[in-house]
Amino acid sequence: MHKLPPLTALRAFEATARLLSFTAAADELHVTQSAVSRQVRILEEFLQHKLFKRLTRRIELTAQGAAYYEEIRQAFEKIAGAGSRLGKRRKSAALTIAVLPGVAALWLMPRLDAFWRAHRHVDVRIVVATGAADFRRSQVDMAIQVGVLPGARARGLPMTRRMAVDWHGLRADALFPDALVALCHPRLLRRQPVDKVADLARHCLIHTSIRPDAWQDWLGAHGAKLAPAQQTLECSQYAVSLQAAMNGDGIALAPKVLADSFDPQQRLRRLFDGATPSAGQYYLLTPASRYEEPHVRVFREWLLAQAAGLD
């Protein structure tokens, strides 16, 4: 390394030789003309060769300068190419993941910082999506969905939600089961106790629009149905529904994994016998053609480890 010329001088020489002008080189490098000229002289002294013929209104490369410039030009191109290839590799390590709104807001986002700290070379882009995953029409690499796999035997609460537009060439890794819990703030129970399912008729039931039939299915599984004049509150996402329950606005029905993430200290009261399983599970969907790509694999393994840490 001690045989290398000063790198600032090399840069000044390369620009001057390419443009054949101290003034143009100075403009490109955002320095003064005298600074460029001084750096070129430093390089000439280091090499012990004149690199330019300084004429009245122009400069020309000497024979030694022209030969040296050709080698320097190739070296600079290799350096630029190395940076470009590195940038492409970094770009190839970008992941776009379609995630259901509640899972994104309540479960995944609080954990992503730990992933980024451990895997800084992988850029993760979260796209909130409520519809079935479509890997052919959208720029999505992976998707987190909830539902029943094709051909699987359905048990528990009904789950008819379609997870993927086309299952051909997809692989599904199970993350965690889908089980619903009914929950509310304790002060609501102090005003109007809930000792049995029929007592729900006296309360406002908080619905979540992404799963509009959840309360009807849950009540049916418990031998009940919606009361004729049942008071209801509809929210767009589980995060909003759970916050409404925290505010005392009614009783929410939400997936246990999301309720536990929203309320880890269990300030909300879980009613009845706890979680009621549905026929579905949460899955990570990945095209088989990309399943073993390094950045896809590292995110999948991290995500499965996170899911395995659930109670």
GROMACS .gro file of C-alpha atoms in nm:
model
  311
    1MET     CA    1   0.000   0.000   0.000
    2HIS     CA    2   0.292   0.238   0.062
    3LYS     CA    3   0.361   0.236  -0.316
    4LEU     CA    4   0.021   0.384  -0.398
    5PRO     CA    5   0.023   0.749  -0.508
    6PRO     CA    6  -0.198   0.997  -0.319
    7LEU     CA    7  -0.557   0.909  -0.410
    8THR     CA    8  -0.664   1.275  -0.427
    9ALA     CA    9  -0.390   1.336  -0.680
   10LEU     CA   10  -0.500   1.032  -0.883
   11ARG     CA   11  -0.856   1.161  -0.895
   12ALA     CA   12  -0.740   1.505  -1.010
   13PHE     CA   13  -0.520   1.351  -1.278
   14GLU     CA   14  -0.796   1.119  -1.406
   15ALA     CA   15  -1.044   1.407  -1.445
   16THR     CA   16  -0.786   1.636  -1.607
   17ALA     CA   17  -0.665   1.367  -1.848
   18ARG     CA   18  -1.019   1.275  -1.946
   19LEU     CA   19  -1.128   1.637  -1.999
   20LEU     CA   20  -0.789   1.777  -2.106
   21SER     CA   21  -0.861   2.085  -1.899
   22PHE     CA   22  -0.763   2.190  -1.548
   23THR     CA   23  -1.064   2.422  -1.541
   24ALA     CA   24  -1.315   2.154  -1.644
   25ALA     CA   25  -1.163   1.907  -1.398
   26ALA     CA   26  -1.190   2.165  -1.120
   27ASP     CA   27  -1.558   2.221  -1.201
   28GLU     CA   28  -1.628   1.848  -1.194
   29LEU     CA   29  -1.446   1.796  -0.865
   30HIS     CA   30  -1.586   2.115  -0.710
   31VAL     CA   31  -1.243   2.255  -0.625
   32THR     CA   32  -1.030   2.539  -0.761
   33GLN     CA   33  -0.819   2.516  -1.076
   34SER     CA   34  -0.504   2.577  -0.875
   35ALA     CA   35  -0.593   2.288  -0.643
   36VAL     CA   36  -0.622   2.050  -0.938
   37SER     CA   37  -0.296   2.175  -1.086
   38ARG     CA   38  -0.122   2.132  -0.751
   39GLN     CA   39  -0.247   1.774  -0.715
   40VAL     CA   40  -0.128   1.687  -1.065
   41ARG     CA   41   0.219   1.824  -0.980
   42ILE     CA   42   0.222   1.612  -0.663
   43LEU     CA   43   0.148   1.305  -0.875
   44GLU     CA   44   0.419   1.396  -1.127
   45GLU     CA   45   0.671   1.430  -0.844
   46PHE     CA   46   0.563   1.098  -0.700
   47LEU     CA   47   0.598   0.923  -1.038
   48GLN     CA   48   0.900   1.131  -1.142
   49HIS     CA   49   0.748   1.182  -1.485
   50LYS     CA   50   0.582   1.474  -1.660
   51LEU     CA   51   0.224   1.379  -1.737
   52PHE     CA   52   0.108   1.688  -1.929
   53LYS     CA   53   0.247   1.928  -2.183
   54ARG     CA   54   0.135   2.269  -2.064
   55LEU     CA   55   0.082   2.474  -2.380
   56THR     CA   56  -0.038   2.836  -2.415
   57ARG     CA   57  -0.414   2.778  -2.421
   58ARG     CA   58  -0.442   2.404  -2.373
   59ILE     CA   59  -0.276   2.097  -2.230
   60GLU     CA   60  -0.184   1.763  -2.381
   61LEU     CA   61  -0.086   1.432  -2.228
   62THR     CA   62   0.277   1.333  -2.264
   63ALA     CA   63   0.348   0.982  -2.392
   64GLN     CA   64   0.404   0.870  -2.031
   65GLY     CA   65   0.089   1.053  -1.923
   66ALA     CA   66  -0.123   0.888  -2.194
   67ALA     CA   67   0.002   0.540  -2.102
   68TYR     CA   68  -0.054   0.607  -1.731
   69TYR     CA   69  -0.402   0.746  -1.794
   70GLU     CA   70  -0.508   0.435  -1.984
   71GLU     CA   71  -0.418   0.217  -1.687
   72ILE     CA   72  -0.574   0.456  -1.439
   73ARG     CA   73  -0.893   0.474  -1.648
   74GLN     CA   74  -0.927   0.096  -1.640
   75ALA     CA   75  -0.866   0.091  -1.265
   76PHE     CA   76  -1.132   0.357  -1.206
   77GLU     CA   77  -1.378   0.163  -1.423
   78LYS     CA   78  -1.315  -0.151  -1.216
   79ILE     CA   79  -1.377   0.042  -0.896
   80ALA     CA   80  -1.700   0.187  -1.038
   81GLY     CA   81  -1.806  -0.159  -1.157
   82ALA     CA   82  -1.743  -0.308  -0.816
   83GLY     CA   83  -1.968  -0.046  -0.658
   84SER     CA   84  -2.238  -0.107  -0.916
   85ARG     CA   85  -2.229  -0.483  -0.862
   86LEU     CA   86  -2.246  -0.432  -0.486
   87GLY     CA   87  -2.547  -0.204  -0.532
   88LYS     CA   88  -2.719  -0.471  -0.746
   89ARG     CA   89  -2.651  -0.735  -0.484
   90ARG     CA   90  -2.802  -0.508  -0.218
   91LYS     CA   91  -3.100  -0.444  -0.439
   92SER     CA   92  -3.146  -0.818  -0.488
   93ALA     CA   93  -3.161  -0.855  -0.108
   94ALA     CA   94  -3.476  -0.643  -0.088
   95LEU     CA   95  -3.795  -0.821   0.019
   96THR     CA   96  -4.152  -0.703  -0.031
   97ILE     CA   97  -4.395  -0.882   0.197
   98ALA     CA   98  -4.775  -0.854   0.181
   99VAL     CA   99  -4.917  -0.871   0.533
  100LEU     CA  100  -5.268  -0.857   0.677
  101PRO     CA  101  -5.329  -0.523   0.853
  102GLY     CA  102  -5.365  -0.658   1.206
  103VAL     CA  103  -5.063  -0.887   1.179
  104ALA     CA  104  -4.855  -0.603   1.036
  105ALA     CA  105  -4.950  -0.344   1.297
  106LEU     CA  106  -4.974  -0.559   1.608
  107TRP     CA  107  -4.742  -0.856   1.560
  108LEU     CA  108  -4.482  -0.806   1.287
  109MET     CA  109  -4.382  -0.438   1.304
  110PRO     CA  110  -4.285  -0.445   1.675
  111ARG     CA  111  -4.046  -0.732   1.594
  112LEU     CA  112  -3.891  -0.603   1.271
  113ASP     CA  113  -3.635  -0.380   1.441
  114ALA     CA  114  -3.469  -0.690   1.585
  115PHE     CA  115  -3.454  -0.844   1.236
  116TRP     CA  116  -3.298  -0.531   1.084
  117ARG     CA  117  -3.033  -0.517   1.357
  118ALA     CA  118  -2.938  -0.879   1.292
  119HIS     CA  119  -2.966  -0.871   0.910
  120ARG     CA  120  -2.871  -0.524   0.788
  121HIS     CA  121  -2.808  -0.654   0.436
  122VAL     CA  122  -3.177  -0.737   0.385
  123ASP     CA  123  -3.421  -0.453   0.317
  124VAL     CA  124  -3.778  -0.544   0.413
  125ARG     CA  125  -4.075  -0.356   0.270
  126ILE     CA  126  -4.412  -0.425   0.430
  127VAL     CA  127  -4.722  -0.387   0.213
  128VAL     CA  128  -5.054  -0.401   0.397
  129ALA     CA  129  -5.295  -0.616   0.197
  130THR     CA  130  -5.641  -0.753   0.277
  131GLY     CA  131  -5.705  -0.953  -0.040
  132ALA     CA  132  -5.574  -1.290  -0.150
  133ALA     CA  133  -5.203  -1.298  -0.238
  134ASP     CA  134  -5.134  -1.269  -0.612
  135PHE     CA  135  -4.767  -1.330  -0.684
  136ARG     CA  136  -4.812  -1.304  -1.061
  137ARG     CA  137  -4.968  -0.958  -1.074
  138SER     CA  138  -4.802  -0.783  -0.780
  139GLN     CA  139  -4.438  -0.716  -0.694
  140VAL     CA  140  -4.460  -0.928  -0.378
  141ASP     CA  141  -4.199  -1.181  -0.268
  142MET     CA  142  -4.380  -1.334   0.031
  143ALA     CA  143  -4.718  -1.300   0.203
  144ILE     CA  144  -4.861  -1.361   0.548
  145GLN     CA  145  -5.218  -1.487   0.518
  146VAL     CA  146  -5.477  -1.666   0.732
  147GLY     CA  147  -5.702  -1.944   0.610
  148VAL     CA  148  -5.726  -2.313   0.527
  149LEU     CA  149  -5.484  -2.486   0.292
  150PRO     CA  150  -5.636  -2.641  -0.023
  151GLY     CA  151  -5.755  -2.993   0.052
  152ALA     CA  152  -5.710  -2.958   0.428
  153ARG     CA  153  -5.982  -3.086   0.659
  154ALA     CA  154  -6.156  -2.790   0.819
  155ARG     CA  155  -6.225  -2.802   1.194
  156GLY     CA  156  -6.337  -2.526   1.427
  157LEU     CA  157  -6.501  -2.195   1.340
  158PRO     CA  158  -6.572  -2.153   0.967
  159MET     CA  159  -6.289  -2.003   0.763
  160THR     CA  160  -6.372  -1.945   0.398
  161ARG     CA  161  -6.121  -1.670   0.330
  162ARG     CA  162  -5.912  -1.726   0.017
  163MET     CA  163  -5.539  -1.691   0.089
  164ALA     CA  164  -5.395  -1.705  -0.266
  165VAL     CA  165  -5.525  -1.632  -0.614
  166ASP     CA  166  -5.327  -1.924  -0.756
  167TRP     CA  167  -5.170  -2.200  -0.543
  168HIS     CA  168  -4.956  -2.338  -0.825
  169GLY     CA  169  -4.588  -2.326  -0.724
  170LEU     CA  170  -4.653  -2.189  -0.375
  171ARG     CA  171  -4.513  -2.318  -0.047
  172ALA     CA  172  -4.686  -2.253   0.285
  173ASP     CA  173  -4.514  -2.247   0.625
  174ALA     CA  174  -4.747  -2.254   0.927
  175LEU     CA  175  -4.687  -1.967   1.167
  176PHE     CA  176  -4.951  -1.997   1.439
  177PRO     CA  177  -5.311  -2.116   1.478
  178ASP     CA  178  -5.608  -1.889   1.434
  179ALA     CA  179  -5.814  -1.880   1.752
  180LEU     CA  180  -6.058  -1.607   1.856
  181VAL     CA  181  -6.098  -1.456   2.201
  182ALA     CA  182  -6.380  -1.238   2.330
  183LEU     CA  183  -6.248  -0.961   2.550
  184CYS     CA  184  -6.342  -0.630   2.707
  185HIS     CA  185  -6.234  -0.380   2.969
  186PRO     CA  186  -6.315  -0.486   3.330
  187ARG     CA  187  -6.512  -0.168   3.397
  188LEU     CA  188  -6.764  -0.280   3.136
  189LEU     CA  189  -6.826  -0.597   3.339
  190ARG     CA  190  -6.870  -0.400   3.658
  191ARG     CA  191  -7.163  -0.218   3.496
  192GLN     CA  192  -7.310  -0.527   3.330
  193PRO     CA  193  -7.162  -0.869   3.420
  194VAL     CA  194  -7.113  -1.142   3.159
  195ASP     CA  195  -7.144  -1.486   3.314
  196LYS     CA  196  -7.282  -1.674   3.015
  197VAL     CA  197  -7.293  -1.629   2.638
  198ALA     CA  198  -7.654  -1.509   2.648
  199ASP     CA  199  -7.539  -1.208   2.854
  200LEU     CA  200  -7.363  -1.071   2.544
  201ALA     CA  201  -7.702  -0.960   2.413
  202ARG     CA  202  -7.691  -0.674   2.665
  203HIS     CA  203  -7.355  -0.545   2.538
  204CYS     CA  204  -7.226  -0.374   2.227
  205LEU     CA  205  -7.035  -0.623   2.013
  206ILE     CA  206  -6.736  -0.480   1.826
  207HIS     CA  207  -6.708  -0.617   1.473
  208THR     CA  208  -6.399  -0.599   1.250
  209SER     CA  209  -6.479  -0.551   0.881
  210ILE     CA  210  -6.194  -0.773   0.757
  211ARG     CA  211  -6.383  -1.063   0.917
  212PRO     CA  212  -6.749  -0.957   0.920
  213ASP     CA  213  -6.901  -1.295   1.014
  214ALA     CA  214  -6.672  -1.366   1.309
  215TRP     CA  215  -6.922  -1.285   1.582
  216GLN     CA  216  -7.203  -1.477   1.413
  217ASP     CA  217  -6.979  -1.783   1.370
  218TRP     CA  218  -6.844  -1.758   1.724
  219LEU     CA  219  -7.191  -1.730   1.876
  220GLY     CA  220  -7.310  -2.023   1.665
  221ALA     CA  221  -7.024  -2.237   1.795
  222HIS     CA  222  -7.138  -2.151   2.149
  223GLY     CA  223  -7.503  -2.234   2.087
  224ALA     CA  224  -7.620  -1.875   2.052
  225LYS     CA  225  -7.690  -1.613   1.786
  226LEU     CA  226  -7.697  -1.238   1.748
  227ALA     CA  227  -7.984  -1.078   1.936
  228PRO     CA  228  -8.250  -0.909   1.715
  229ALA     CA  229  -8.164  -0.564   1.851
  230GLN     CA  230  -7.797  -0.634   1.918
  231GLN     CA  231  -7.596  -0.316   1.955
  232THR     CA  232  -7.284  -0.327   1.736
  233LEU     CA  233  -6.981  -0.119   1.651
  234GLU     CA  234  -6.788  -0.187   1.330
  235CYS     CA  235  -6.417  -0.110   1.301
  236SER     CA  236  -6.193  -0.138   0.998
  237GLN     CA  237  -5.900  -0.321   1.159
  238TYR     CA  238  -5.826  -0.531   1.465
  239ALA     CA  239  -5.601  -0.263   1.612
  240VAL     CA  240  -5.899  -0.025   1.610
  241SER     CA  241  -6.137  -0.288   1.747
  242LEU     CA  242  -5.904  -0.372   2.034
  243GLN     CA  243  -5.855  -0.005   2.114
  244ALA     CA  244  -6.232   0.039   2.120
  245ALA     CA  245  -6.252  -0.248   2.369
  246MET     CA  246  -5.978  -0.085   2.576
  247ASN     CA  247  -6.186   0.235   2.577
  248GLY     CA  248  -6.482   0.042   2.716
  249ASP     CA  249  -6.692   0.079   2.402
  250GLY     CA  250  -6.793  -0.287   2.388
  251ILE     CA  251  -6.675  -0.647   2.362
  252ALA     CA  252  -6.429  -0.730   2.085
  253LEU     CA  253  -6.364  -1.061   1.916
  254ALA     CA  254  -6.009  -1.092   1.788
  255PRO     CA  255  -5.742  -1.352   1.704
  256LYS     CA  256  -5.559  -1.446   2.023
  257VAL     CA  257  -5.217  -1.373   1.870
  258LEU     CA  258  -5.322  -1.016   1.792
  259ALA     CA  259  -5.497  -0.962   2.124
  260ASP     CA  260  -5.189  -1.081   2.312
  261SER     CA  261  -4.965  -0.851   2.107
  262PHE     CA  262  -5.194  -0.553   2.160
  263ASP     CA  263  -5.246  -0.621   2.530
  264PRO     CA  264  -4.947  -0.821   2.664
  265GLN     CA  265  -5.033  -0.726   3.025
  266GLN     CA  266  -5.389  -0.852   2.973
  267ARG     CA  267  -5.559  -0.540   3.097
  268LEU     CA  268  -5.855  -0.656   2.890
  269ARG     CA  269  -6.056  -0.942   3.042
  270ARG     CA  270  -6.068  -1.265   2.837
  271LEU     CA  271  -6.422  -1.401   2.860
  272PHE     CA  272  -6.555  -1.755   2.891
  273ASP     CA  273  -6.325  -2.046   2.817
  274GLY     CA  274  -6.049  -1.853   2.644
  275ALA     CA  275  -5.968  -1.897   2.275
  276THR     CA  276  -6.200  -2.068   2.028
  277PRO     CA  277  -6.005  -2.228   1.740
  278SER     CA  278  -6.106  -2.162   1.382
  279ALA     CA  279  -6.050  -2.391   1.089
  280GLY     CA  280  -5.762  -2.176   0.971
  281GLN     CA  281  -5.402  -2.097   1.052
  282TYR     CA  282  -5.167  -1.811   0.975
  283TYR     CA  283  -4.918  -1.901   0.702
  284LEU     CA  284  -4.616  -1.754   0.531
  285LEU     CA  285  -4.664  -1.805   0.157
  286THR     CA  286  -4.359  -1.811  -0.072
  287PRO     CA  287  -4.320  -1.902  -0.441
  288ALA     CA  288  -4.128  -2.231  -0.457
  289SER     CA  289  -3.895  -2.083  -0.721
  290ARG     CA  290  -3.765  -1.832  -0.463
  291TYR     CA  291  -3.791  -2.043  -0.150
  292GLU     CA  292  -3.417  -2.106  -0.111
  293GLU     CA  293  -3.291  -1.762  -0.216
  294PRO     CA  294  -3.058  -1.646   0.065
  295HIS     CA  295  -3.250  -1.336   0.171
  296VAL     CA  296  -3.585  -1.517   0.144
  297ARG     CA  297  -3.453  -1.804   0.355
  298VAL     CA  298  -3.305  -1.579   0.623
  299PHE     CA  299  -3.634  -1.390   0.665
  300ARG     CA  300  -3.840  -1.710   0.665
  301GLU     CA  301  -3.621  -1.874   0.930
  302TRP     CA  302  -3.633  -1.561   1.145
  303LEU     CA  303  -4.013  -1.534   1.109
  304LEU     CA  304  -4.068  -1.899   1.198
  305ALA     CA  305  -3.848  -1.858   1.505
  306GLN     CA  306  -4.056  -1.558   1.610
  307ALA     CA  307  -4.378  -1.753   1.564
  308ALA     CA  308  -4.238  -2.048   1.761
  309GLY     CA  309  -4.191  -1.818   2.058
  310LEU     CA  310  -4.567  -1.776   2.096
  311ASP     CA  311  -4.748  -1.939   2.387
   0.00000   0.00000   0.00000
